[in-house]
Amino acid sequence: TVAMRSLDIFLGMPEVTRIVLVVDASYRSMFDDVKDAEGDRLAFADPGDERQDSVFNGVKEIGSEAKLVCIHDSARPLVTRHNVREVRRHPQTRWAFGFGLPSIPGLTRCL
């Protein structure tokens, strides 16, 4: 699934010590095998009414020891480990930083 593809990116990064999936409880069983393998590294949060509510719910599950929080919308699965690591190393990552890829011409024509 798209969500598993995104999750695999972060699971493959040992420097990522906690992953919070914001998903409705009815979908969490899809991740049972990963939860069993990862233990406390993987947590869940409930979605909110709006995207910012979902983000807030996820951030509440992170823990105070986190030095950096990466928020990724798995509906945009083209991110790579390299992308995440570049954002992490970017000097402007002091408060907030966004990463995006330019649209390819074929994609913009289809929309």
mmCIF file of C-alpha atoms in Angstrom, residues 4-61:
data_model
loop_
_atom_site.group_PDB
_atom_site.id
_atom_site.type_symbol
_atom_site.label_atom_id
_atom_site.label_comp_id
_atom_site.label_asym_id
_atom_site.label_seq_id
_atom_site.Cartn_x
_atom_site.Cartn_y
_atom_site.Cartn_z
ATOM 1 C CA MET A 4 3.427 0.869 3.793
ATOM 2 C CA ARG A 5 5.759 2.309 1.166
ATOM 3 C CA SER A 6 6.106 5.509 3.181
ATOM 4 C CA LEU A 7 6.438 3.608 6.440
ATOM 5 C CA ASP A 8 9.230 1.452 4.973
ATOM 6 C CA ILE A 9 11.227 4.596 4.188
ATOM 7 C CA PHE A 10 11.288 5.622 7.850
ATOM 8 C CA LEU A 11 11.645 2.081 9.220
ATOM 9 C CA GLY A 12 14.831 1.778 7.179
ATOM 10 C CA MET A 13 16.364 4.765 8.972
ATOM 11 C CA PRO A 14 17.935 3.724 12.284
ATOM 12 C CA GLU A 15 18.186 7.376 13.289
ATOM 13 C CA VAL A 16 14.379 7.547 13.360
ATOM 14 C CA THR A 17 13.631 6.352 16.864
ATOM 15 C CA ARG A 18 9.838 6.793 16.954
ATOM 16 C CA ILE A 19 7.212 6.617 14.246
ATOM 17 C CA VAL A 20 3.640 7.679 14.904
ATOM 18 C CA LEU A 21 1.013 6.642 12.393
ATOM 19 C CA VAL A 22 -2.094 8.772 12.449
ATOM 20 C CA VAL A 23 -4.729 6.323 11.272
ATOM 21 C CA ASP A 24 -8.251 5.421 12.240
ATOM 22 C CA ALA A 25 -8.407 2.451 14.609
ATOM 23 C CA SER A 26 -10.232 0.400 11.968
ATOM 24 C CA TYR A 27 -7.064 0.425 9.786
ATOM 25 C CA ARG A 28 -4.462 -0.313 12.448
ATOM 26 C CA SER A 29 -4.610 -4.064 11.978
ATOM 27 C CA MET A 30 -2.901 -3.520 8.601
ATOM 28 C CA PHE A 31 0.205 -2.650 10.590
ATOM 29 C CA ASP A 32 0.098 -5.484 13.168
ATOM 30 C CA ASP A 33 3.174 -7.256 11.781
ATOM 31 C CA VAL A 34 5.175 -4.037 11.786
ATOM 32 C CA LYS A 35 4.022 -3.181 15.301
ATOM 33 C CA ASP A 36 5.018 -6.640 16.515
ATOM 34 C CA ALA A 37 8.472 -6.272 14.948
ATOM 35 C CA GLU A 38 9.102 -2.659 15.980
ATOM 36 C CA GLY A 39 7.513 -2.555 19.428
ATOM 37 C CA ASP A 40 7.525 0.886 21.031
ATOM 38 C CA ARG A 41 9.234 2.437 18.024
ATOM 39 C CA LEU A 42 5.819 2.429 16.319
ATOM 40 C CA ALA A 43 2.852 4.183 17.887
ATOM 41 C CA PHE A 44 -0.606 5.212 16.728
ATOM 42 C CA ALA A 45 -2.686 8.352 17.043
ATOM 43 C CA ASP A 46 -6.254 9.081 16.051
ATOM 44 C CA PRO A 47 -6.967 11.366 13.112
ATOM 45 C CA GLY A 48 -8.656 14.688 13.752
ATOM 46 C CA ASP A 49 -11.419 16.541 11.989
ATOM 47 C CA GLU A 50 -8.891 18.642 10.051
ATOM 48 C CA ARG A 51 -5.332 17.891 8.939
ATOM 49 C CA GLN A 52 -3.863 20.160 11.613
ATOM 50 C CA ASP A 53 -5.819 18.215 14.254
ATOM 51 C CA SER A 54 -4.342 14.967 12.961
ATOM 52 C CA VAL A 55 -0.840 16.447 13.074
ATOM 53 C CA PHE A 56 -1.451 17.678 16.624
ATOM 54 C CA ASN A 57 -2.652 14.236 17.728
ATOM 55 C CA GLY A 58 0.432 12.632 16.210
ATOM 56 C CA VAL A 59 2.835 15.109 17.803
ATOM 57 C CA LYS A 60 1.293 14.410 21.224
ATOM 58 C CA GLU A 61 2.408 10.773 20.870
#
